[in-house]
mmCIF file of C-alpha atoms in Angstrom:
data_model
loop_
_atom_site.group_PDB
_atom_site.id
_atom_site.type_symbol
_atom_site.label_atom_id
_atom_site.label_comp_id
_atom_site.label_asym_id
_atom_site.label_seq_id
_atom_site.Cartn_x
_atom_site.Cartn_y
_atom_site.Cartn_z
ATOM 1 C CA MET A 214 -2.778 -8.147 6.203
ATOM 2 C CA GLU A 215 -1.206 -10.612 8.472
ATOM 3 C CA ASN A 216 -3.634 -13.190 7.376
ATOM 4 C CA LYS A 217 -2.983 -12.457 3.651
ATOM 5 C CA ILE A 218 0.542 -12.618 4.360
ATOM 6 C CA GLU A 219 0.484 -16.137 6.020
ATOM 7 C CA ALA A 220 -1.772 -17.563 3.269
ATOM 8 C CA ILE A 221 0.911 -16.171 0.702
ATOM 9 C CA LYS A 222 3.617 -17.472 2.990
ATOM 10 C CA ASN A 223 2.146 -21.045 2.835
ATOM 11 C CA TRP A 224 1.294 -20.964 -0.901
ATOM 12 C CA LEU A 225 4.806 -19.983 -1.644
ATOM 13 C CA GLY A 226 6.984 -22.521 0.403
ATOM 14 C CA THR A 227 10.423 -22.519 -1.174
ATOM 15 C CA GLY A 228 9.664 -21.474 -4.312
ATOM 16 C CA SER A 229 10.448 -18.132 -5.728
ATOM 17 C CA ILE A 230 8.964 -14.503 -6.917
ATOM 18 C CA ASN A 231 10.765 -12.624 -9.516
ATOM 19 C CA VAL A 232 10.469 -8.871 -9.711
ATOM 20 C CA PHE A 233 10.642 -6.772 -12.588
ATOM 21 C CA GLY A 234 10.819 -2.960 -13.155
ATOM 22 C CA ILE A 235 12.115 -0.129 -14.942
ATOM 23 C CA GLN A 236 14.942 1.794 -13.566
ATOM 24 C CA TYR A 237 13.919 3.547 -10.666
ATOM 25 C CA SER A 238 10.628 1.808 -10.227
ATOM 26 C CA GLY A 239 11.578 0.637 -6.652
ATOM 27 C CA LYS A 240 11.704 -3.008 -7.349
ATOM 28 C CA ASP A 241 14.532 -3.698 -5.242
ATOM 29 C CA THR A 242 12.993 -1.704 -2.512
ATOM 30 C CA VAL A 243 9.698 -3.912 -3.051
ATOM 31 C CA GLY A 244 11.416 -7.110 -3.100
ATOM 32 C CA LYS A 245 13.258 -6.554 0.300
ATOM 33 C CA LYS A 246 10.084 -5.407 1.604
ATOM 34 C CA LEU A 247 8.297 -8.457 0.280
ATOM 35 C CA ALA A 248 10.891 -10.455 1.842
ATOM 36 C CA GLU A 249 10.866 -9.115 5.330
ATOM 37 C CA ALA A 250 7.073 -9.555 5.487
ATOM 38 C CA LEU A 251 7.567 -13.029 4.173
ATOM 39 C CA GLY A 252 10.489 -14.125 5.955
ATOM 40 C CA ALA A 253 11.999 -14.914 2.843
ATOM 41 C CA THR A 254 15.724 -14.002 1.097
ATOM 42 C CA PHE A 255 15.891 -11.162 -1.322
ATOM 43 C CA ILE A 256 18.654 -11.465 -4.168
ATOM 44 C CA ALA A 257 18.891 -8.793 -6.780
ATOM 45 C CA SER A 258 20.413 -10.137 -10.326
ATOM 46 C CA GLY A 259 22.145 -6.673 -10.697
ATOM 47 C CA ASP A 260 24.289 -7.364 -7.163
ATOM 48 C CA ILE A 261 25.516 -10.762 -8.276
ATOM 49 C CA VAL A 262 26.686 -9.217 -11.368
ATOM 50 C CA ARG A 263 28.510 -6.110 -9.865
ATOM 51 C CA ALA A 264 30.112 -8.647 -7.373
ATOM 52 C CA SER A 265 31.326 -10.705 -10.142
ATOM 53 C CA GLY A 266 33.875 -7.862 -10.969
ATOM 54 C CA ASP A 267 36.312 -8.538 -13.788
ATOM 55 C CA ARG A 268 35.742 -12.099 -13.752
ATOM 56 C CA LEU A 269 32.639 -11.680 -16.532
ATOM 57 C CA ASN A 270 34.549 -8.688 -18.245
ATOM 58 C CA ASN A 271 31.359 -6.643 -18.146
ATOM 59 C CA LYS A 272 32.716 -2.972 -16.877
ATOM 60 C CA GLU A 273 32.282 -1.917 -20.585
ATOM 61 C CA TRP A 274 28.544 -2.993 -20.690
ATOM 62 C CA SER A 275 27.734 -1.737 -16.958
ATOM 63 C CA ASP A 276 29.489 1.610 -17.834
ATOM 64 C CA VAL A 277 27.598 2.421 -20.710
ATOM 65 C CA GLY A 278 24.196 1.276 -19.178
ATOM 66 C CA ARG A 279 23.626 -1.986 -20.713
ATOM 67 C CA LEU A 280 22.738 -5.025 -19.190
ATOM 68 C CA THR A 281 25.481 -7.987 -18.799
ATOM 69 C CA ASN A 282 26.701 -9.574 -21.984
ATOM 70 C CA PRO A 283 24.130 -12.093 -22.092
ATOM 71 C CA VAL A 284 26.203 -15.110 -23.008
ATOM 72 C CA GLU A 285 28.430 -14.404 -19.778
ATOM 73 C CA TYR A 286 25.202 -14.002 -18.124
ATOM 74 C CA LYS A 287 23.545 -16.883 -18.805
ATOM 75 C CA VAL A 288 27.084 -18.596 -17.307
ATOM 76 C CA LEU A 289 26.826 -16.610 -13.893
ATOM 77 C CA ILE A 290 22.932 -16.851 -13.110
ATOM 78 C CA ALA A 291 23.085 -20.747 -14.056
ATOM 79 C CA ASP A 292 26.280 -21.066 -11.939
ATOM 80 C CA TYR A 293 24.602 -18.788 -9.231
ATOM 81 C CA ILE A 294 21.293 -20.833 -8.986
ATOM 82 C CA ALA A 295 22.678 -24.385 -8.870
ATOM 83 C CA HIS A 296 25.293 -23.562 -5.953
ATOM 84 C CA GLU A 297 24.802 -20.305 -4.422
ATOM 85 C CA LEU A 298 21.086 -19.907 -3.343
ATOM 86 C CA PRO A 299 19.955 -20.208 0.261
ATOM 87 C CA ALA A 300 17.077 -22.646 1.439
ATOM 88 C CA GLY A 301 13.765 -21.220 1.889
ATOM 89 C CA ALA A 302 11.839 -18.618 -0.131
ATOM 90 C CA LEU A 303 13.540 -16.577 -2.458
ATOM 91 C CA ILE A 304 12.293 -12.937 -3.794
ATOM 92 C CA LEU A 305 14.261 -12.128 -7.103
ATOM 93 C CA GLY A 306 15.224 -8.764 -8.127
ATOM 94 C CA SER A 307 15.117 -9.298 -12.030
ATOM 95 C CA PHE A 308 16.462 -12.836 -12.590
ATOM 96 C CA GLY A 309 16.763 -13.079 -16.598
ATOM 97 C CA ARG A 310 16.340 -9.648 -18.055
ATOM 98 C CA HIS A 311 17.783 -10.142 -21.223
ATOM 99 C CA THR A 312 15.138 -11.980 -24.187
ATOM 100 C CA GLY A 313 15.848 -15.506 -24.124
ATOM 101 C CA GLU A 314 17.309 -16.069 -20.474
ATOM 102 C CA GLU A 315 13.770 -16.762 -19.195
ATOM 103 C CA ASP A 316 13.945 -20.150 -19.933
ATOM 104 C CA LEU A 317 17.251 -20.992 -18.245
ATOM 105 C CA VAL A 318 16.090 -18.935 -15.212
ATOM 106 C CA ILE A 319 12.632 -20.540 -14.983
ATOM 107 C CA GLU A 320 14.310 -24.484 -15.758
ATOM 108 C CA SER A 321 17.337 -23.500 -13.076
ATOM 109 C CA LEU A 322 15.200 -22.365 -10.424
ATOM 110 C CA ILE A 323 12.841 -25.667 -10.467
ATOM 111 C CA LYS A 324 15.904 -27.879 -10.370
ATOM 112 C CA SER A 325 17.422 -26.198 -7.407
ATOM 113 C CA GLY A 326 14.124 -26.248 -5.451
ATOM 114 C CA HIS A 327 12.421 -22.416 -5.775
ATOM 115 C CA PRO A 328 10.260 -22.990 -8.805
ATOM 116 C CA THR A 329 8.745 -19.257 -9.837
ATOM 117 C CA LYS A 330 5.319 -19.174 -8.416
ATOM 118 C CA ALA A 331 4.612 -15.863 -9.599
ATOM 119 C CA VAL A 332 6.140 -12.308 -11.302
ATOM 120 C CA LEU A 333 5.451 -8.739 -10.324
ATOM 121 C CA SER A 334 6.034 -6.147 -12.785
ATOM 122 C CA ILE A 335 6.290 -2.775 -11.139
ATOM 123 C CA TYR A 336 5.095 -0.031 -13.322
ATOM 124 C CA ILE A 337 6.394 3.871 -13.613
ATOM 125 C CA SER A 338 6.156 5.975 -16.642
ATOM 126 C CA GLU A 339 9.164 7.109 -18.502
ATOM 127 C CA GLU A 340 8.387 10.806 -17.554
ATOM 128 C CA GLU A 341 8.325 9.088 -13.564
ATOM 129 C CA VAL A 342 11.504 7.836 -14.152
ATOM 130 C CA TRP A 343 13.489 11.073 -15.049
ATOM 131 C CA GLN A 344 11.596 12.757 -12.062
ATOM 132 C CA ARG A 345 12.943 10.051 -9.635
ATOM 133 C CA TRP A 346 16.620 10.600 -11.494
ATOM 134 C CA GLU A 347 16.843 14.173 -10.943
ATOM 135 C CA MET A 348 15.675 13.376 -7.302
ATOM 136 C CA SER A 349 18.153 10.758 -6.642
ATOM 137 C CA LYS A 350 20.910 13.092 -8.157
ATOM 138 C CA GLU A 351 20.359 15.776 -5.470
ATOM 139 C CA LEU A 352 19.884 13.486 -2.555
ATOM 140 C CA ARG A 353 22.656 11.207 -3.822
ATOM 141 C CA ASP A 354 21.061 8.032 -2.313
ATOM 142 C CA ARG A 355 22.195 5.298 -5.090
ATOM 143 C CA GLY A 356 25.801 5.894 -4.629
ATOM 144 C CA GLU A 357 28.617 6.609 -7.181
ATOM 145 C CA ARG A 358 27.279 3.789 -9.498
ATOM 146 C CA VAL A 359 28.556 4.510 -13.057
ATOM 147 C CA ASP A 360 25.372 3.120 -14.521
ATOM 148 C CA GLU A 361 23.281 5.721 -12.944
ATOM 149 C CA LEU A 362 25.268 8.994 -13.096
ATOM 150 C CA SER A 363 24.932 10.231 -16.342
ATOM 151 C CA GLU A 364 21.608 10.896 -18.808
ATOM 152 C CA GLU A 365 23.162 8.528 -21.343
ATOM 153 C CA THR A 366 23.449 5.812 -19.240
ATOM 154 C CA VAL A 367 19.681 5.957 -17.780
ATOM 155 C CA ARG A 368 18.551 6.628 -21.285
ATOM 156 C CA THR A 369 20.435 3.345 -22.545
ATOM 157 C CA ARG A 370 19.183 1.756 -19.795
ATOM 158 C CA ILE A 371 14.974 2.431 -20.284
ATOM 159 C CA GLU A 372 15.560 1.715 -24.181
ATOM 160 C CA TRP A 373 17.029 -1.786 -23.183
ATOM 161 C CA PHE A 374 13.896 -2.520 -20.460
ATOM 162 C CA ARG A 375 11.888 -1.778 -23.160
ATOM 163 C CA ASP A 376 13.561 -3.931 -25.935
ATOM 164 C CA LYS A 377 14.455 -6.533 -24.029
ATOM 165 C CA THR A 378 13.071 -6.918 -20.359
ATOM 166 C CA LEU A 379 9.792 -6.311 -21.532
ATOM 167 C CA PRO A 380 9.577 -9.214 -23.760
ATOM 168 C CA VAL A 381 10.277 -11.397 -21.161
ATOM 169 C CA VAL A 382 7.701 -9.862 -18.839
ATOM 170 C CA ASP A 383 5.468 -10.707 -21.639
ATOM 171 C CA VAL A 384 6.500 -14.642 -21.608
ATOM 172 C CA TYR A 385 5.528 -14.691 -17.954
ATOM 173 C CA ARG A 386 2.364 -12.924 -18.530
ATOM 174 C CA GLN A 387 1.436 -15.886 -21.284
ATOM 175 C CA MET A 388 2.408 -18.400 -18.739
ATOM 176 C CA GLY A 389 -0.227 -16.890 -16.218
ATOM 177 C CA LEU A 390 2.012 -16.084 -13.888
ATOM 178 C CA LEU A 391 2.389 -12.079 -14.155
ATOM 179 C CA ILE A 392 1.320 -9.766 -11.791
ATOM 180 C CA GLU A 393 1.140 -6.020 -12.323
ATOM 181 C CA ILE A 394 1.790 -3.258 -9.658
ATOM 182 C CA ASN A 395 1.106 0.283 -10.061
ATOM 183 C CA GLY A 396 4.855 1.758 -8.885
ATOM 184 C CA GLN A 397 3.513 5.267 -8.759
ATOM 185 C CA GLN A 398 2.772 5.337 -5.268
ATOM 186 C CA SER A 399 3.858 5.641 -2.038
ATOM 187 C CA ARG A 400 6.199 2.809 -0.505
ATOM 188 C CA GLU A 401 3.633 1.766 1.942
ATOM 189 C CA ALA A 402 0.745 1.640 -0.972
ATOM 190 C CA VAL A 403 2.946 -0.164 -3.315
ATOM 191 C CA LEU A 404 3.817 -2.984 -0.849
ATOM 192 C CA ALA A 405 0.146 -3.242 0.143
ATOM 193 C CA GLU A 406 -0.899 -3.584 -3.483
ATOM 194 C CA VAL A 407 1.640 -6.194 -3.820
ATOM 195 C CA VAL A 408 0.343 -8.042 -0.983
ATOM 196 C CA ASP A 409 -3.680 -7.914 -2.027
ATOM 197 C CA LYS A 410 -2.917 -8.675 -5.562
ATOM 198 C CA LEU A 411 -0.777 -11.710 -4.485
ATOM 199 C CA TYR A 412 -3.448 -12.864 -1.939
ATOM 200 C CA GLU A 413 -5.931 -12.593 -4.995
ATOM 201 C CA PHE A 414 -3.507 -14.561 -7.153
ATOM 202 C CA VAL A 415 -2.927 -17.467 -4.373
ATOM 203 C CA GLN A 416 -6.647 -17.539 -4.053
ATOM 204 C CA LYS A 417 -7.093 -18.573 -7.262
ATOM 205 C CA ARG A 418 -4.647 -21.344 -7.113
ATOM 206 C CA VAL A 419 -5.573 -23.202 -3.604
#
């Protein structure tokens, strides 16, 4: 695996890999592990939004499970990409989850010196989402986030992912940047699949 990781690092340079997945797919876990393996920085768009607090007047959206107000998100994410990104390679957690945001993200990342080199889509079934939600409630391993405590908000997130985010993922598929990953495996197996498929992706481009 070390040789594959080294090849991916050399190819990635200061570029970025964007990771998408439905709620409870483990996209942030995968992103963090991949960033650690590649010596990159992981940044989740959700963390940026939540850290913005009242500045975006986002509470009424996030508390019912919706994504951030699209107009306000574009302002926030464009400003963050332009001024806050660290140097070096980046692994991004769902930057641009709403239909129409992908162009802004792609263009802003190019201008910042972190072009999108690949996009991962971590797949799990909706049945698996609910199983993991039930388990998470028992373990209380995701804190007290309002947007994950009730069945209603999780259901809303599933609907928004299907209606708003999957079209974004399809744009990256059409661009030839998408790598699809089976998220219904152990964390170790998911990471191994990510590395294997990224390596295959890189080999076709060098």
